[in-house]
Coordinates of C-alpha atoms and ligand atoms in Angstrom, one line a residue:
M7 CA 6.6 -30.4 -0.7
T8 CA 9.4 -28.3 0.8
K9 CA 9.1 -24.6 0.3
Q10 CA 11.1 -22.9 -2.4
L11 CA 13.2 -19.9 -1.4
Y12 CA 11.0 -17.4 -3.3
Q13 CA 7.9 -18.6 -1.3
M14 CA 9.4 -17.8 2.1
T15 CA 9.0 -14.8 4.4
I16 CA 11.6 -12.3 5.5
H17 CA 11.9 -13.9 9.0
E18 CA 12.2 -17.4 7.5
L19 CA 15.0 -16.4 5.1
N20 CA 16.7 -14.3 7.7
K21 CA 17.2 -17.4 9.8
L22 CA 18.5 -19.4 6.8
L23 CA 20.9 -16.6 5.9
E24 CA 22.2 -16.3 9.4
D25 CA 22.7 -20.1 9.7
K26 CA 24.6 -19.9 6.4
K27 CA 22.1 -22.5 4.9
V28 CA 21.6 -20.2 1.8
S29 CA 23.2 -17.2 0.3
S30 CA 21.5 -14.0 -0.8
G31 CA 22.6 -14.7 -4.4
E32 CA 20.6 -18.0 -4.3
I33 CA 17.5 -16.3 -3.0
V34 CA 17.8 -13.7 -5.8
E35 CA 18.1 -16.4 -8.4
S36 CA 15.1 -18.2 -7.0
V37 CA 13.0 -15.0 -7.0
F38 CA 14.0 -14.1 -10.6
K39 CA 13.2 -17.6 -11.8
R40 CA 9.8 -17.3 -10.3
I41 CA 9.4 -13.9 -12.0
E42 CA 10.3 -15.5 -15.3
S43 CA 7.6 -18.1 -14.9
V44 CA 4.6 -16.0 -13.7
E45 CA 5.3 -12.3 -14.5
E46 CA 3.9 -12.5 -18.0
K47 CA 0.5 -13.3 -16.5
V48 CA 0.8 -10.9 -13.5
H49 CA 2.6 -7.8 -14.9
A50 CA 3.4 -6.8 -11.3
Y51 CA 6.6 -4.9 -12.3
I52 CA 7.3 -1.9 -14.5
T53 CA 11.1 -2.2 -14.1
L54 CA 13.1 -5.3 -13.1
T55 CA 16.6 -4.7 -11.7
Y56 CA 18.3 -8.1 -11.9
D57 CA 21.9 -6.8 -12.2
L58 CA 21.5 -4.3 -9.3
A59 CA 19.9 -7.1 -7.3
M60 CA 22.9 -9.4 -7.9
Q61 CA 25.2 -6.6 -6.9
H62 CA 23.2 -6.0 -3.7
A63 CA 23.2 -9.7 -3.0
R64 CA 27.0 -9.9 -3.2
D65 CA 27.2 -7.0 -0.7
A66 CA 24.7 -8.7 1.6
D67 CA 26.6 -12.0 1.5
G68 CA 29.8 -10.2 2.4
R69 CA 28.0 -8.5 5.3
I70 CA 26.6 -11.8 6.6
L71 CA 30.1 -13.3 6.6
R72 CA 31.3 -10.4 8.6
K73 CA 28.4 -11.0 11.0
E74 CA 27.0 -7.5 10.4
A75 CA 23.6 -8.5 9.1
G76 CA 20.3 -6.9 9.9
F77 CA 16.8 -8.4 9.4
L78 CA 16.6 -7.3 5.8
T79 CA 20.1 -8.1 4.7
G80 CA 20.0 -10.1 1.5
I81 CA 16.2 -10.1 1.2
P82 CA 14.8 -9.2 -2.3
L83 CA 12.2 -6.5 -2.0
A84 CA 9.9 -4.9 -4.6
I85 CA 9.4 -1.1 -4.4
K86 CA 6.3 0.7 -5.7
D87 CA 7.3 2.9 -8.6
I88 CA 6.4 6.0 -6.8
I89 CA 9.4 5.8 -4.4
C90 CA 12.7 7.2 -5.7
I91 CA 15.7 4.9 -5.9
S92 CA 18.8 6.8 -7.1
G93 CA 19.8 5.7 -10.6
V94 CA 16.7 3.5 -11.1
K95 CA 13.9 4.6 -13.4
T96 CA 10.9 5.8 -11.3
T97 CA 7.8 6.3 -13.5
C98 CA 4.9 6.7 -11.1
G99 CA 2.9 4.7 -13.6
S100 CA 2.9 7.7 -16.0
K101 CA 4.0 8.7 -19.4
M102 CA 5.0 12.0 -17.8
L103 CA 7.8 10.3 -15.9
E104 CA 8.4 7.4 -18.3
N105 CA 12.1 8.1 -18.5
F106 CA 12.7 9.8 -15.2
I107 CA 15.8 8.6 -13.3
P108 CA 15.9 10.2 -9.8
P109 CA 19.4 11.4 -8.7
Y110 CA 18.6 10.6 -5.0
D111 CA 17.2 7.9 -2.7
A112 CA 14.0 8.3 -0.8
T113 CA 14.6 8.2 3.0
V114 CA 12.9 4.7 3.3
I115 CA 15.3 3.5 0.5
K116 CA 18.3 4.9 2.4
K117 CA 17.1 3.1 5.5
I118 CA 16.6 -0.2 3.7
K119 CA 20.0 0.1 1.9
S120 CA 21.7 0.6 5.3
Q121 CA 20.6 -3.0 6.1
S122 CA 21.8 -4.2 2.7
A123 CA 18.4 -5.4 1.4
V124 CA 18.1 -6.3 -2.3
F125 CA 16.0 -4.4 -4.8
A126 CA 14.3 -6.7 -7.3
G127 CA 12.5 -4.0 -9.2
K128 CA 9.8 -1.3 -9.3
T129 CA 6.2 -2.3 -9.1
N130 CA 3.2 -1.4 -11.3
M131 CA 0.7 1.1 -10.0
D132 CA -2.1 3.4 -11.0
E133 CA -0.9 6.6 -12.6
F134 CA 0.4 8.9 -9.8
A135 CA -1.4 6.5 -7.4
M136 CA -4.8 7.7 -8.5
G137 CA -7.0 4.7 -8.8
S138 CA -8.2 1.5 -7.1
S139 CA -7.6 -1.1 -9.9
N140 CA -4.2 -0.5 -11.5
E141 CA -6.1 0.2 -14.8
T142 CA -4.9 3.8 -14.9
S143 CA -1.2 2.7 -15.2
F144 CA 0.3 4.0 -18.4
F145 CA 2.1 0.6 -18.7
G146 CA -1.1 -1.5 -18.6
P147 CA -2.6 -3.0 -15.4
A148 CA -1.1 -5.6 -13.1
R149 CA -3.3 -8.6 -12.7
N150 CA -4.7 -10.4 -9.7
P151 CA -2.7 -13.6 -9.3
W152 CA -5.8 -15.4 -7.9
D153 CA -7.6 -14.7 -11.2
T154 CA -5.7 -12.9 -13.9
E155 CA -8.9 -11.7 -15.5
R156 CA -9.4 -9.6 -12.4
I157 CA -7.8 -6.4 -11.0
P158 CA -5.2 -6.7 -8.2
G159 CA -6.6 -3.5 -6.6
G160 CA -4.8 -0.2 -6.5
S161 CA -3.0 1.9 -6.5
S162 CA -0.2 -0.4 -5.1
G163 CA -1.6 -3.3 -7.1
G164 CA 1.8 -4.3 -8.5
S165 CA 3.3 -4.5 -5.0
A166 CA 0.4 -6.7 -3.7
A167 CA 0.4 -8.9 -6.8
A168 CA 4.2 -9.3 -6.6
V169 CA 4.0 -10.4 -3.0
A170 CA 1.0 -12.7 -3.6
A171 CA 2.6 -14.3 -6.6
D172 CA 5.9 -14.8 -4.7
E173 CA 7.7 -12.6 -7.2
C174 CA 9.4 -10.9 -4.3
I175 CA 9.7 -11.6 -0.6
A176 CA 8.0 -8.4 0.5
S177 CA 7.3 -5.0 -0.9
L178 CA 6.7 -1.3 -0.1
G179 CA 3.6 0.5 -1.2
S180 CA 2.0 3.9 -0.5
D181 CA -1.4 4.6 0.8
T182 CA -3.3 7.9 0.3
G183 CA -6.9 6.6 0.5
G184 CA -6.4 2.8 0.8
S185 CA -3.7 2.0 -1.8
I186 CA -1.8 -0.4 0.4
R187 CA -4.7 -2.1 2.2
Q188 CA -7.2 -2.5 -0.6
P189 CA -4.8 -4.3 -3.0
A190 CA -3.5 -6.4 0.0
S191 CA -7.1 -7.4 0.6
H192 CA -7.7 -8.3 -3.0
C193 CA -4.5 -10.3 -3.4
G194 CA -4.7 -12.1 0.0
V195 CA -1.6 -10.5 1.6
V196 CA -0.9 -8.2 4.5
G197 CA -0.8 -4.4 4.0
L198 CA -0.1 -1.8 6.7
K199 CA -0.5 2.0 6.5
P200 CA 1.4 3.6 9.4
T201 CA 0.3 6.7 11.3
Y202 CA 0.7 9.9 9.3
G203 CA 4.2 11.1 10.3
R204 CA 5.6 7.7 11.3
V205 CA 7.4 7.1 8.1
S206 CA 9.2 9.8 6.1
R207 CA 7.7 10.9 2.8
F208 CA 10.9 12.3 1.4
G209 CA 11.4 10.8 -2.0
L210 CA 7.8 9.6 -2.3
I211 CA 6.4 11.3 -5.3
A212 CA 3.6 13.4 -3.9
F213 CA -0.1 12.7 -4.6
A214 CA -2.0 14.3 -1.6
S215 CA 0.6 15.4 0.9
S216 CA -1.7 15.5 4.0
L217 CA -2.7 11.9 3.4
D218 CA 0.2 10.0 1.8
Q219 CA 2.1 7.4 3.8
I220 CA 4.6 4.6 2.8
G221 CA 4.0 1.2 4.3
P222 CA 4.8 -2.5 4.0
V223 CA 3.0 -5.2 1.9
T224 CA 4.0 -8.6 3.1
K225 CA 3.2 -12.3 3.3
D226 CA 2.5 -12.2 7.0
V227 CA 2.2 -9.8 10.0
E228 CA 5.7 -10.5 11.4
D229 CA 7.2 -9.4 8.1
A230 CA 5.1 -6.2 8.3
A231 CA 6.5 -5.5 11.8
I232 CA 10.1 -6.1 10.6
L233 CA 9.8 -3.8 7.6
L234 CA 8.0 -1.1 9.7
N235 CA 10.9 -1.2 12.2
C236 CA 13.3 -0.4 9.4
I237 CA 11.4 2.4 7.7
S238 CA 9.9 4.3 10.7
G239 CA 11.4 7.3 12.4
F240 CA 11.9 11.1 12.3
D241 CA 13.5 12.6 9.2
P242 CA 14.5 16.3 9.0
M243 CA 13.9 16.1 5.2
D244 CA 10.1 15.6 5.8
S245 CA 8.6 18.4 7.9
T246 CA 5.6 16.2 8.7
S247 CA 7.5 13.3 10.1
V248 CA 7.2 13.0 13.8
N249 CA 10.1 12.9 16.3
R250 CA 9.0 10.1 18.4
E251 CA 10.8 7.0 19.5
V252 CA 10.3 3.9 17.3
P253 CA 9.5 0.8 19.4
D254 CA 10.6 -2.7 18.3
Y255 CA 7.3 -3.6 16.6
T256 CA 8.1 -7.4 16.6
K257 CA 7.8 -7.3 20.4
A258 CA 4.1 -6.5 20.0
L259 CA 3.4 -9.8 18.3
V260 CA 1.6 -12.1 20.8
K261 CA -0.8 -14.8 19.9
N262 CA -3.7 -13.7 22.2
A263 CA -5.9 -10.6 22.3
K264 CA -6.4 -10.4 26.1
G265 CA -7.2 -6.9 27.3
L266 CA -8.1 -5.5 23.8
T267 CA -11.5 -4.1 23.1
L268 CA -12.5 -4.2 19.4
G269 CA -15.0 -1.5 18.3
I270 CA -17.3 -2.7 15.5
P271 CA -18.7 0.4 13.7
K272 CA -22.3 -0.1 12.6
E273 CA -21.8 2.3 9.7
Y274 CA -19.4 -0.2 8.1
F275 CA -21.8 -3.1 8.0
V276 CA -24.5 -1.6 5.8
E277 CA -26.3 -2.2 2.5
G278 CA -23.9 -2.7 -0.4
L279 CA -21.4 -4.8 1.6
D280 CA -20.9 -8.1 -0.1
P281 CA -22.5 -10.8 2.0
E282 CA -19.5 -13.1 1.8
V283 CA -17.2 -10.3 2.9
E284 CA -19.5 -9.5 5.8
K285 CA -19.5 -13.2 6.9
A286 CA -15.7 -13.5 6.6
V287 CA -15.1 -10.4 8.6
R288 CA -17.7 -11.3 11.3
D289 CA -16.2 -14.7 11.6
G290 CA -12.8 -13.0 11.9
I291 CA -14.1 -10.8 14.7
R292 CA -15.4 -13.9 16.5
E293 CA -12.0 -15.5 16.2
I294 CA -10.3 -12.6 17.8
E295 CA -13.0 -12.6 20.6
K296 CA -12.1 -16.3 21.2
Q297 CA -8.5 -15.2 21.7
G298 CA -9.6 -12.9 24.6
A299 CA -10.8 -9.6 23.0
K300 CA -13.9 -7.8 24.1
I301 CA -16.3 -6.8 21.3
K302 CA -18.3 -3.6 21.4
E303 CA -20.6 -2.0 18.8
I304 CA -19.6 1.6 18.2
S305 CA -20.7 4.4 15.9
L306 CA -18.6 6.6 13.5
P307 CA -21.5 8.8 12.4
H308 CA -19.7 10.8 9.8
T309 CA -18.5 7.8 7.8
Q310 CA -21.0 8.5 5.1
Y311 CA -19.2 11.8 4.2
A312 CA -15.7 10.3 4.0
V313 CA -15.6 9.5 0.3
A314 CA -16.9 13.0 -0.6
V315 CA -14.4 14.7 1.7
Y316 CA -11.5 12.6 0.4
Y317 CA -12.4 13.2 -3.3
L318 CA -12.3 17.0 -2.6
I319 CA -9.2 17.1 -0.4
A320 CA -7.0 14.6 -2.4
P321 CA -7.6 16.1 -5.8
A322 CA -7.1 19.6 -4.4
E323 CA -3.7 18.7 -3.0
A324 CA -2.9 16.7 -6.2
C325 CA -3.6 19.5 -8.6
S326 CA -1.1 21.6 -6.7
N327 CA 1.5 18.8 -6.4
L328 CA 1.2 18.0 -10.1
A329 CA 1.7 21.6 -11.2
R330 CA 5.4 20.8 -11.3
Y331 CA 5.1 18.6 -14.4
D332 CA 5.3 21.3 -17.0
G333 CA 7.9 19.9 -19.3
V334 CA 10.6 22.4 -18.2
K335 CA 12.6 20.8 -15.3
Y336 CA 12.2 17.1 -15.8
G337 CA 9.9 14.4 -17.2
Y338 CA 8.0 14.4 -20.5
R339 CA 8.1 17.5 -22.8
S340 CA 6.1 17.8 -26.0
D341 CA 7.8 18.6 -29.3
C342 CA 5.8 21.8 -29.7
K343 CA 8.1 24.7 -30.0
S344 CA 5.8 27.6 -30.9
N345 CA 5.6 29.2 -27.5
L346 CA 6.0 28.5 -23.8
R347 CA 2.3 28.4 -22.9
E348 CA 1.5 26.0 -25.7
M349 CA 4.4 23.8 -24.6
Y350 CA 3.0 23.6 -21.1
E351 CA -0.5 22.8 -22.4
I352 CA 0.5 20.2 -24.9
T353 CA 3.0 18.6 -22.5
R354 CA 0.4 18.2 -19.9
S355 CA -2.3 17.0 -22.3
E356 CA 0.0 14.4 -23.7
G357 CA 1.8 13.4 -20.5
F358 CA -1.1 12.8 -18.2
G359 CA -3.8 10.1 -18.6
P360 CA -7.5 10.6 -18.2
E361 CA -7.9 9.9 -14.5
V362 CA -5.1 12.2 -13.5
K363 CA -6.6 15.0 -15.7
R364 CA -10.0 14.4 -14.1
R365 CA -8.4 14.8 -10.6
I366 CA -6.5 18.0 -11.6
M367 CA -9.8 19.5 -12.9
L368 CA -11.7 18.4 -9.8
G369 CA -9.0 19.9 -7.5
T370 CA -8.7 23.1 -9.5
Y371 CA -12.4 23.6 -9.3
A372 CA -12.6 22.9 -5.6
L373 CA -9.8 25.4 -4.9
S374 CA -11.0 28.2 -7.2
A375 CA -12.2 31.5 -6.0
G376 CA -15.9 31.5 -5.3
Y377 CA -16.0 27.7 -4.8
Y378 CA -13.3 27.3 -2.1
D379 CA -15.6 27.9 0.8
A380 CA -18.3 25.6 -0.5
Y381 CA -16.0 22.7 -1.4
Y382 CA -12.4 22.7 0.0
K383 CA -13.1 24.5 3.2
K384 CA -16.3 22.6 3.9
A385 CA -14.5 19.3 3.2
S386 CA -11.7 20.3 5.7
Q387 CA -14.3 21.0 8.3
V388 CA -16.0 17.6 7.8
R389 CA -12.6 16.0 8.0
T390 CA -12.3 17.4 11.5
L391 CA -15.6 15.7 12.4
I392 CA -14.4 12.4 11.0
C393 CA -11.2 12.7 13.2
R394 CA -13.5 13.4 16.2
D395 CA -15.6 10.3 15.5
F396 CA -12.4 8.3 15.9
E397 CA -11.3 10.2 19.0
N398 CA -14.6 9.4 20.6
A399 CA -14.4 5.8 19.5
F400 CA -11.0 5.3 21.0
K401 CA -12.4 6.3 24.4
E402 CA -14.4 3.0 24.2
C403 CA -12.2 0.6 22.3
D404 CA -8.5 -0.1 21.4
L405 CA -9.1 -0.9 17.8
V406 CA -11.8 -0.4 15.2
V407 CA -12.4 -3.6 13.1
T408 CA -14.0 -3.4 9.7
P409 CA -14.0 -5.0 6.2
T410 CA -11.1 -3.6 4.1
A411 CA -13.1 -3.4 0.8
P412 CA -16.8 -3.8 0.3
A413 CA -16.4 -6.6 -2.2
P414 CA -13.6 -8.9 -3.6
A415 CA -11.7 -8.0 -6.8
Y416 CA -13.8 -7.3 -9.9
R417 CA -13.0 -8.0 -13.5
V418 CA -10.5 -5.8 -15.5
G419 CA -12.6 -3.3 -17.4
E420 CA -15.8 -3.7 -15.3
K421 CA -15.7 -0.3 -13.6
I422 CA -13.3 1.7 -15.6
S423 CA -16.0 3.8 -17.3
D424 CA -17.8 4.5 -14.0
P425 CA -15.3 6.4 -11.8
L426 CA -18.0 7.2 -9.3
S427 CA -18.6 3.6 -8.5
M428 CA -14.9 3.1 -8.2
Y429 CA -14.6 6.0 -5.8
L430 CA -17.4 4.7 -3.7
D431 CA -15.5 1.4 -3.2
D432 CA -12.9 3.4 -1.1
I433 CA -15.5 4.0 1.6
F434 CA -13.8 1.7 4.3
T435 CA -10.3 2.8 3.7
V436 CA -10.3 6.6 3.3
P437 CA -11.5 7.5 6.8
A438 CA -8.3 6.3 8.4
N439 CA -6.2 8.4 6.0
L440 CA -8.3 11.5 6.7
A441 CA -7.7 11.0 10.4
G442 CA -4.0 10.0 9.9
L443 CA -4.5 6.6 11.8
P444 CA -2.5 3.4 11.5
C445 CA -4.3 0.5 10.0
I446 CA -3.8 -3.0 8.5
S447 CA -5.5 -5.4 6.2
V448 CA -5.0 -9.1 6.9
P449 CA -6.5 -12.0 4.8
C450 CA -9.7 -13.3 6.4
G451 CA -11.1 -15.8 3.9
F452 CA -11.9 -16.6 0.3
N453 CA -15.2 -16.3 -1.5
D454 CA -16.9 -19.0 -3.5
K455 CA -14.9 -18.0 -6.6
G456 CA -11.6 -18.4 -4.7
L457 CA -11.0 -14.7 -4.3
P458 CA -9.3 -13.4 -1.1
M459 CA -11.0 -11.0 1.3
G460 CA -9.5 -8.7 3.9
L461 CA -10.2 -7.7 7.5
Q462 CA -9.1 -4.2 8.5
G463 CA -7.9 -3.1 11.9
I464 CA -7.6 0.7 12.6
G465 CA -5.7 1.9 15.7
N466 CA -5.3 5.2 17.5
L467 CA -2.5 7.5 16.5
F468 CA 0.9 5.9 16.9
E469 CA -0.6 2.7 18.2
E470 CA 0.8 0.5 15.5
E471 CA 1.7 -2.1 18.2
K472 CA -1.9 -2.7 19.0
V473 CA -2.8 -2.9 15.3
L474 CA 0.0 -5.5 14.7
R475 CA -0.8 -7.4 17.8
C476 CA -4.5 -7.9 16.9
A477 CA -3.6 -8.8 13.3
Y478 CA -1.0 -11.2 14.4
C479 CA -3.2 -12.9 16.9
F480 CA -5.9 -13.3 14.2
E481 CA -3.4 -14.5 11.6
Q482 CA -1.8 -17.1 13.9
N483 CA -5.1 -18.6 14.7
T484 CA -6.2 -19.0 11.1
D485 CA -4.4 -20.1 7.9
W486 CA -5.7 -17.8 5.2
H487 CA -2.3 -16.1 4.9
L488 CA -0.7 -19.5 4.0
R489 CA -2.6 -19.9 0.8
R490 CA -0.9 -19.0 -2.5
P491 CA -2.0 -18.7 -6.1
F492 CA -0.4 -20.5 -9.1
K493 CA 0.1 -23.8 -7.3
D494 CA 0.8 -25.5 -10.6
A495 CA 3.8 -23.1 -11.3
V496 CA 5.5 -23.9 -8.0
S497 CA 7.4 -27.0 -9.1
A498 CA 8.5 -25.3 -12.3
C499 CA 10.9 -23.0 -10.5
Ligands
LIG29 N1 -8.3 4.7 -4.6 C1 -8.0 5.9 -4.0 C2 -7.8 7.0 -5.1 O1 -7.9 6.7 -6.2 C3 -6.7 5.8 -3.1 C4 -5.5 5.9 -3.9 C5 -4.3 5.8 -3.0 O2 -4.4 5.5 -1.8 N2 -3.1 6.2 -3.5 O3 -7.5 8.1 -4.8

């Protein structure tokens, strides 16, 4: 069966567009037909922007005729609903911002617009990106396209589900403690978190500012490199963005791993790791070894503290970032008119969901006088030790390879009343955020229930090229990334 347009990748469509075999308008129609047929089951989107997409498609088609096209020209992308697009509702998955329409574009959006890409819509997410399952979304969770009884992961679950279900060609997510990689792993797609500072955070609604990064969620590694090329770079609007040249990441994509040494940390292959995930990841490592990589067992001794450190630092930063939602300047405001203090209290009680409130309380506690030294300061000190673990590791290896998540996707509702067990599941993803390192999740197999599993590659600071190279070499020698859910629905579109 020939591929439908909505099933294709950025690089495949770019070629068809340049050869004038299709128009951007046709691609948009194909993607929206697909959305019509599967979105009811997946709920990947909070807002769909069909009219805007058609307008963008017309601009893109004009640009292609003028031979001014870039790689993303005319390609329908889905954007996590935490990234501001001027004039498009941006809810952050929360009642607090249910009707918020930003008056400006995030820097990544400006960059993408400058290539005349098409915005298909804003994707579902955990409220303020706090969660690992999408169940904290005020709008109800997105579902895993491989089994719609299961979670797609979080917090960028809508982005990963939209890519996996072919409801867009590629997507942008954000990753504070795993929110790009974990849903990519659960949905069988590629997710890349760049080095902290590589991509501007301007226009990304803040969760934990020392950890947040925007990154691509795509159908394959080449598309991740193409999107990263577009969104990377220094931005004077983000004081933490780094002024460093952006290489052409697609040049790093070679099909062998010669000269690379992979470090396999023993602390990531321990009790609690699902045996099928372990087998898939170990098979994956063997495959990369076959392609020329050297394998070395390494140790990251402070891994066991990473979750505790993350769940002090992230809520501490979040409680301060979320102080701005007071009902005065923008967002939800309660009807209460008795006095200002009560208006603040009731607005925040009604506007935030339970997980966001839990994080605000945890963060406020960790920062309060008398507890600061014992919690926030101690966590910051241990964060330094975690960074040092990686610094030492990268003296012995080029990349650290691990599972992305300890187990495949669980059922909706299974863990929602047990936040601690959900937090513990972030064990393999949070260390790279704490150390600011670039990392990727690529599909590495399916378990006996047909659920996807992911292999994670972590690189040294600004070594996205090695991360992409290793992932590409693995992907091109396997076919996990070619599998798609909803086979029965394909011919319907
Ligand atoms: N699951 C983690 C959390 O709930 C990570 C979220 C994220 O990366 N935005 O904090």
